[in-house]
């Protein structure tokens, strides 16, 4: 990513399974950003489920958690 240029990130990218188009075409920059953020969101969700299942408090990442908004402790 450090060597990426605006031109390279603007090139079209397509995900294929054989000859079938699965995703795209779309700019490579949008693909990279989407995959990276979705990966982060996925692991954040896993951690929240694990914390709740083990009886731990979930930290508020973007404001109050569900528990805090419902008056739970």
GROMACS .gro file of N, CA, C and O in nm:
model
  292
    1UNK      N    1   0.083  -0.119   0.000
    1UNK     CA    2   0.000   0.000   0.000
    1UNK      C    3   0.088   0.126   0.000
    1UNK      O    4   0.045   0.226  -0.054
    2UNK      N    5   0.205   0.119   0.060
    2UNK     CA    6   0.291   0.236   0.064
    2UNK      C    7   0.337   0.277  -0.075
    2UNK      O    8   0.366   0.394  -0.098
    3UNK      N    9   0.348   0.183  -0.165
    3UNK     CA   10   0.394   0.213  -0.300
    3UNK      C   11   0.279   0.237  -0.397
    3UNK      O   12   0.303   0.265  -0.514
    4UNK      N   13   0.156   0.229  -0.350
    4UNK     CA   14   0.040   0.249  -0.437
    4UNK      C   15   0.032   0.395  -0.480
    4UNK      O   16   0.065   0.486  -0.404
    5UNK      N   17  -0.014   0.414  -0.602
    5UNK     CA   18  -0.033   0.549  -0.655
    5UNK      C   19  -0.182   0.570  -0.679
    5UNK      O   20  -0.260   0.474  -0.682
    6UNK      N   21  -0.221   0.695  -0.696
    6UNK     CA   22  -0.360   0.724  -0.729
    6UNK      C   23  -0.401   0.650  -0.857
    6UNK      O   24  -0.513   0.599  -0.867
    7UNK      N   25  -0.309   0.644  -0.951
    7UNK     CA   26  -0.338   0.576  -1.077
    7UNK      C   27  -0.360   0.427  -1.056
    7UNK      O   28  -0.457   0.369  -1.108
    8UNK      N   29  -0.273   0.363  -0.978
    8UNK     CA   30  -0.288   0.218  -0.956
    8UNK      C   31  -0.414   0.187  -0.875
    8UNK      O   32  -0.480   0.086  -0.899
    9UNK      N   33  -0.449   0.273  -0.780
    9UNK     CA   34  -0.570   0.250  -0.699
    9UNK      C   35  -0.698   0.277  -0.778
    9UNK      O   36  -0.806   0.231  -0.741
   10UNK      N   37  -0.685   0.351  -0.888
   10UNK     CA   38  -0.800   0.380  -0.972
   10UNK      C   39  -0.825   0.274  -1.078
   10UNK      O   40  -0.930   0.273  -1.142
   11UNK      N   41  -0.731   0.181  -1.096
   11UNK     CA   42  -0.749   0.075  -1.195
   11UNK      C   43  -0.863  -0.017  -1.154
   11UNK      O   44  -0.884  -0.044  -1.036
   12UNK      N   45  -0.935  -0.067  -1.252
   12UNK     CA   46  -1.049  -0.154  -1.226
   12UNK      C   47  -1.001  -0.293  -1.183
   12UNK      O   48  -0.901  -0.345  -1.232
   13UNK      N   49  -1.074  -0.352  -1.091
   13UNK     CA   50  -1.045  -0.485  -1.037
   13UNK      C   51  -1.174  -0.566  -1.043
   13UNK      O   52  -1.283  -0.514  -1.019
   14UNK      N   53  -1.162  -0.693  -1.074
   14UNK     CA   54  -1.278  -0.782  -1.082
   14UNK      C   55  -1.242  -0.915  -1.017
   14UNK      O   56  -1.135  -0.969  -1.042
   15UNK      N   57  -1.331  -0.966  -0.932
   15UNK     CA   58  -1.313  -1.099  -0.874
   15UNK      C   59  -1.390  -1.197  -0.961
   15UNK      O   60  -1.508  -1.175  -0.990
   16UNK      N   61  -1.322  -1.304  -1.001
   16UNK     CA   62  -1.385  -1.403  -1.087
   16UNK      C   63  -1.368  -1.543  -1.028
   16UNK      O   64  -1.270  -1.570  -0.959
   17UNK      N   65  -1.464  -1.628  -1.056
   17UNK     CA   66  -1.455  -1.771  -1.026
   17UNK      C   67  -1.464  -1.839  -1.162
   17UNK      O   68  -1.573  -1.851  -1.218
   18UNK      N   69  -1.349  -1.874  -1.216
   18UNK     CA   70  -1.346  -1.923  -1.354
   18UNK      C   71  -1.376  -1.806  -1.447
   18UNK      O   72  -1.310  -1.703  -1.441
   19UNK      N   73  -1.478  -1.822  -1.529
   19UNK     CA   74  -1.519  -1.713  -1.619
   19UNK      C   75  -1.632  -1.629  -1.561
   19UNK      O   76  -1.669  -1.527  -1.618
   20UNK      N   77  -1.686  -1.669  -1.447
   20UNK     CA   78  -1.800  -1.598  -1.388
   20UNK      C   79  -1.750  -1.483  -1.301
   20UNK      O   80  -1.665  -1.500  -1.214
   21UNK      N   81  -1.807  -1.363  -1.325
   21UNK     CA   82  -1.772  -1.246  -1.244
   21UNK      C   83  -1.848  -1.255  -1.112
   21UNK      O   84  -1.970  -1.265  -1.110
   22UNK      N   85  -1.775  -1.252  -1.001
   22UNK     CA   86  -1.834  -1.262  -0.867
   22UNK      C   87  -1.853  -1.123  -0.807
   22UNK      O   88  -1.954  -1.095  -0.742
   23UNK      N   89  -1.757  -1.035  -0.830
   23UNK     CA   90  -1.760  -0.901  -0.771
   23UNK      C   91  -1.688  -0.805  -0.864
   23UNK      O   92  -1.582  -0.836  -0.916
   24UNK      N   93  -1.746  -0.687  -0.882
   24UNK     CA   94  -1.679  -0.584  -0.961
   24UNK      C   95  -1.737  -0.577  -1.100
   24UNK      O   96  -1.839  -0.637  -1.129
   25UNK      N   97  -1.674  -0.502  -1.185
   25UNK     CA   98  -1.549  -0.431  -1.165
   25UNK      C   99  -1.567  -0.306  -1.080
   25UNK      O  100  -1.674  -0.245  -1.080
   26UNK      N  101  -1.461  -0.274  -1.007
   26UNK     CA  102  -1.459  -0.153  -0.924
   26UNK      C  103  -1.315  -0.112  -0.904
   26UNK      O  104  -1.224  -0.193  -0.921
   27UNK      N  105  -1.292   0.015  -0.866
   27UNK     CA  106  -1.154   0.061  -0.847
   27UNK      C  107  -1.083  -0.016  -0.736
   27UNK      O  108  -1.141  -0.048  -0.633
   28UNK      N  109  -0.955  -0.045  -0.757
   28UNK     CA  110  -0.876  -0.122  -0.660
   28UNK      C  111  -0.874  -0.056  -0.522
   28UNK      O  112  -0.873  -0.125  -0.421
   29UNK      N  113  -0.871   0.075  -0.517
   29UNK     CA  114  -0.870   0.146  -0.389
   29UNK      C  115  -0.995   0.119  -0.308
   29UNK      O  116  -0.990   0.100  -0.186
   30UNK      N  117  -1.109   0.116  -0.375
   30UNK     CA  118  -1.237   0.088  -0.307
   30UNK      C  119  -1.237  -0.056  -0.256
   30UNK      O  120  -1.282  -0.084  -0.145
   31UNK      N  121  -1.185  -0.148  -0.335
   31UNK     CA  122  -1.178  -0.290  -0.295
   31UNK      C  123  -1.091  -0.306  -0.171
   31UNK      O  124  -1.131  -0.368  -0.073
   32UNK      N  125  -0.971  -0.248  -0.174
   32UNK     CA  126  -0.879  -0.260  -0.060
   32UNK      C  127  -0.941  -0.200   0.066
   32UNK      O  128  -0.938  -0.262   0.172
   33UNK      N  129  -0.997  -0.081   0.054
   33UNK     CA  130  -1.057  -0.018   0.171
   33UNK      C  131  -1.173  -0.102   0.225
   33UNK      O  132  -1.184  -0.125   0.345
   34UNK      N  133  -1.258  -0.150   0.135
   34UNK     CA  134  -1.373  -0.231   0.178
   34UNK      C  135  -1.331  -0.359   0.247
   34UNK      O  136  -1.383  -0.394   0.353
   35UNK      N  137  -1.236  -0.432   0.188
   35UNK     CA  138  -1.190  -0.557   0.248
   35UNK      C  139  -1.124  -0.532   0.383
   35UNK      O  140  -1.147  -0.605   0.479
   36UNK      N  141  -1.042  -0.430   0.392
   36UNK     CA  142  -0.972  -0.402   0.518
   36UNK      C  143  -1.070  -0.363   0.627
   36UNK      O  144  -1.063  -0.413   0.740
   37UNK      N  145  -1.161  -0.270   0.597
   37UNK     CA  146  -1.257  -0.228   0.699
   37UNK      C  147  -1.349  -0.342   0.738
   37UNK      O  148  -1.378  -0.362   0.856
   38UNK      N  149  -1.397  -0.419   0.641
   38UNK     CA  150  -1.485  -0.532   0.675
   38UNK      C  151  -1.412  -0.633   0.762
   38UNK      O  152  -1.473  -0.692   0.852
   39UNK      N  153  -1.284  -0.652   0.741
   39UNK     CA  154  -1.206  -0.745   0.823
   39UNK      C  155  -1.196  -0.693   0.967
   39UNK      O  156  -1.212  -0.769   1.063
   40UNK      N  157  -1.174  -0.564   0.980
   40UNK     CA  158  -1.167  -0.503   1.114
   40UNK      C  159  -1.302  -0.516   1.185
   40UNK      O  160  -1.309  -0.554   1.302
   41UNK      N  161  -1.412  -0.485   1.112
   41UNK     CA  162  -1.546  -0.495   1.173
   41UNK      C  163  -1.575  -0.639   1.216
   41UNK      O  164  -1.634  -0.662   1.322
   42UNK      N  165  -1.535  -0.734   1.135
   42UNK     CA  166  -1.557  -0.875   1.166
   42UNK      C  167  -1.489  -0.913   1.298
   42UNK      O  168  -1.550  -0.973   1.387
   43UNK      N  169  -1.362  -0.876   1.312
   43UNK     CA  170  -1.290  -0.913   1.434
   43UNK      C  171  -1.339  -0.834   1.555
   43UNK      O  172  -1.340  -0.887   1.666
   44UNK      N  173  -1.383  -0.711   1.537
   44UNK     CA  174  -1.442  -0.637   1.648
   44UNK      C  175  -1.568  -0.708   1.695
   44UNK      O  176  -1.591  -0.725   1.816
   45UNK      N  177  -1.651  -0.755   1.602
   45UNK     CA  178  -1.771  -0.829   1.638
   45UNK      C  179  -1.740  -0.958   1.710
   45UNK      O  180  -1.806  -0.993   1.809
   46UNK      N  181  -1.639  -1.029   1.664
   46UNK     CA  182  -1.597  -1.152   1.733
   46UNK      C  183  -1.557  -1.122   1.877
   46UNK      O  184  -1.592  -1.197   1.969
   47UNK      N  185  -1.481  -1.016   1.897
   47UNK     CA  186  -1.434  -0.981   2.031
   47UNK      C  187  -1.551  -0.943   2.122
   47UNK      O  188  -1.555  -0.983   2.239
   48UNK      N  189  -1.648  -0.869   2.068
   48UNK     CA  190  -1.764  -0.830   2.149
   48UNK      C  191  -1.842  -0.954   2.192
   48UNK      O  192  -1.882  -0.966   2.308
   49UNK      N  193  -1.864  -1.048   2.100
   49UNK     CA  194  -1.935  -1.172   2.134
   49UNK      C  195  -1.859  -1.249   2.241
   49UNK      O  196  -1.917  -1.298   2.338
   50UNK      N  197  -1.727  -1.260   2.226
   50UNK     CA  198  -1.645  -1.331   2.323
   50UNK      C  199  -1.653  -1.264   2.460
   50UNK      O  200  -1.671  -1.331   2.562
   51UNK      N  201  -1.641  -1.130   2.464
   51UNK     CA  202  -1.646  -1.059   2.592
   51UNK      C  203  -1.780  -1.081   2.662
   51UNK      O  204  -1.786  -1.108   2.782
   52UNK      N  205  -1.889  -1.068   2.586
   52UNK     CA  206  -2.022  -1.087   2.646
   52UNK      C  207  -2.041  -1.230   2.694
   52UNK      O  208  -2.095  -1.254   2.802
   53UNK      N  209  -1.997  -1.328   2.616
   53UNK     CA  210  -2.015  -1.469   2.651
   53UNK      C  211  -1.936  -1.507   2.775
   53UNK      O  212  -1.975  -1.598   2.848
   54UNK      N  213  -1.827  -1.436   2.802
   54UNK     CA  214  -1.745  -1.467   2.919
   54UNK      C  215  -1.775  -1.376   3.037
   54UNK      O  216  -1.703  -1.377   3.136
   55UNK      N  217  -1.882  -1.296   3.023
   55UNK     CA  218  -1.926  -1.212   3.135
   55UNK      C  219  -1.844  -1.086   3.155
   55UNK      O  220  -1.852  -1.024   3.261
   56UNK      N  221  -1.767  -1.048   3.056
   56UNK     CA  222  -1.686  -0.926   3.067
   56UNK      C  223  -1.759  -0.805   3.011
   56UNK      O  224  -1.853  -0.819   2.932
   57UNK      N  225  -1.714  -0.690   3.052
   57UNK     CA  226  -1.773  -0.565   3.005
   57UNK      C  227  -1.720  -0.533   2.865
   57UNK      O  228  -1.602  -0.544   2.838
   58UNK      N  229  -1.811  -0.490   2.778
   58UNK     CA  230  -1.774  -0.450   2.642
   58UNK      C  231  -1.743  -0.301   2.645
   58UNK      O  232  -1.824  -0.221   2.691
   59UNK      N  233  -1.625  -0.259   2.597
   59UNK     CA  234  -1.594  -0.116   2.596
   59UNK      C  235  -1.674  -0.044   2.489
   59UNK      O  236  -1.704  -0.099   2.384
   60UNK      N  237  -1.711   0.080   2.516
   60UNK     CA  238  -1.779   0.163   2.417
   60UNK      C  239  -1.678   0.214   2.316
   60UNK      O  240  -1.589   0.290   2.350
   61UNK      N  241  -1.691   0.170   2.193
   61UNK     CA  242  -1.595   0.210   2.091
   61UNK      C  243  -1.636   0.339   2.022
   61UNK      O  244  -1.553   0.421   1.988
   62UNK      N  245  -1.765   0.355   1.996
   62UNK     CA  246  -1.815   0.472   1.924
   62UNK      C  247  -1.927   0.541   2.001
   62UNK      O  248  -2.011   0.606   1.942
   63UNK      N  249  -1.929   0.525   2.130
   63UNK     CA  250  -2.036   0.580   2.212
   63UNK      C  251  -2.080   0.472   2.309
   63UNK      O  252  -2.009   0.374   2.331
   64UNK      N  253  -2.197   0.488   2.367
   64UNK     CA  254  -2.241   0.389   2.465
   64UNK      C  255  -2.265   0.252   2.402
   64UNK      O  256  -2.309   0.241   2.288
   65UNK      N  257  -2.237   0.148   2.478
   65UNK     CA  258  -2.264   0.013   2.432
   65UNK      C  259  -2.413  -0.015   2.446
   65UNK      O  260  -2.488   0.064   2.506
   66UNK      N  261  -2.458  -0.129   2.394
   66UNK     CA  262  -2.598  -0.167   2.408
   66UNK      C  263  -2.636  -0.175   2.555
   66UNK      O  264  -2.739  -0.124   2.597
   67UNK      N  265  -2.548  -0.236   2.635
   67UNK     CA  266  -2.577  -0.251   2.778
   67UNK      C  267  -2.591  -0.115   2.846
   67UNK      O  268  -2.679  -0.094   2.927
   68UNK      N  269  -2.500  -0.022   2.813
   68UNK     CA  270  -2.506   0.112   2.872
   68UNK      C  271  -2.633   0.185   2.829
   68UNK      O  272  -2.694   0.255   2.910
   69UNK      N  273  -2.673   0.171   2.705
   69UNK     CA  274  -2.792   0.240   2.656
   69UNK      C  275  -2.920   0.184   2.716
   69UNK      O  276  -3.022   0.251   2.720
   70UNK      N  277  -2.915   0.060   2.767
   70UNK     CA  278  -3.032  -0.004   2.828
   70UNK      C  279  -3.029   0.008   2.981
   70UNK      O  280  -3.116  -0.047   3.047
   71UNK      N  281  -2.931   0.076   3.035
   71UNK     CA  282  -2.919   0.092   3.178
   71UNK      C  283  -2.867  -0.032   3.249
   71UNK      O  284  -2.881  -0.046   3.370
   72UNK      N  285  -2.807  -0.123   3.175
   72UNK     CA  286  -2.751  -0.245   3.234
   72UNK      C  287  -2.609  -0.215   3.282
   72UNK      O  288  -2.547  -0.123   3.236
   73UNK      N  289  -2.560  -0.298   3.371
   73UNK     CA  290  -2.421  -0.280   3.415
   73UNK      C  291  -2.344  -0.406   3.408
   73UNK      O  292  -2.381  -0.511   3.405
   0.00000   0.00000   0.00000
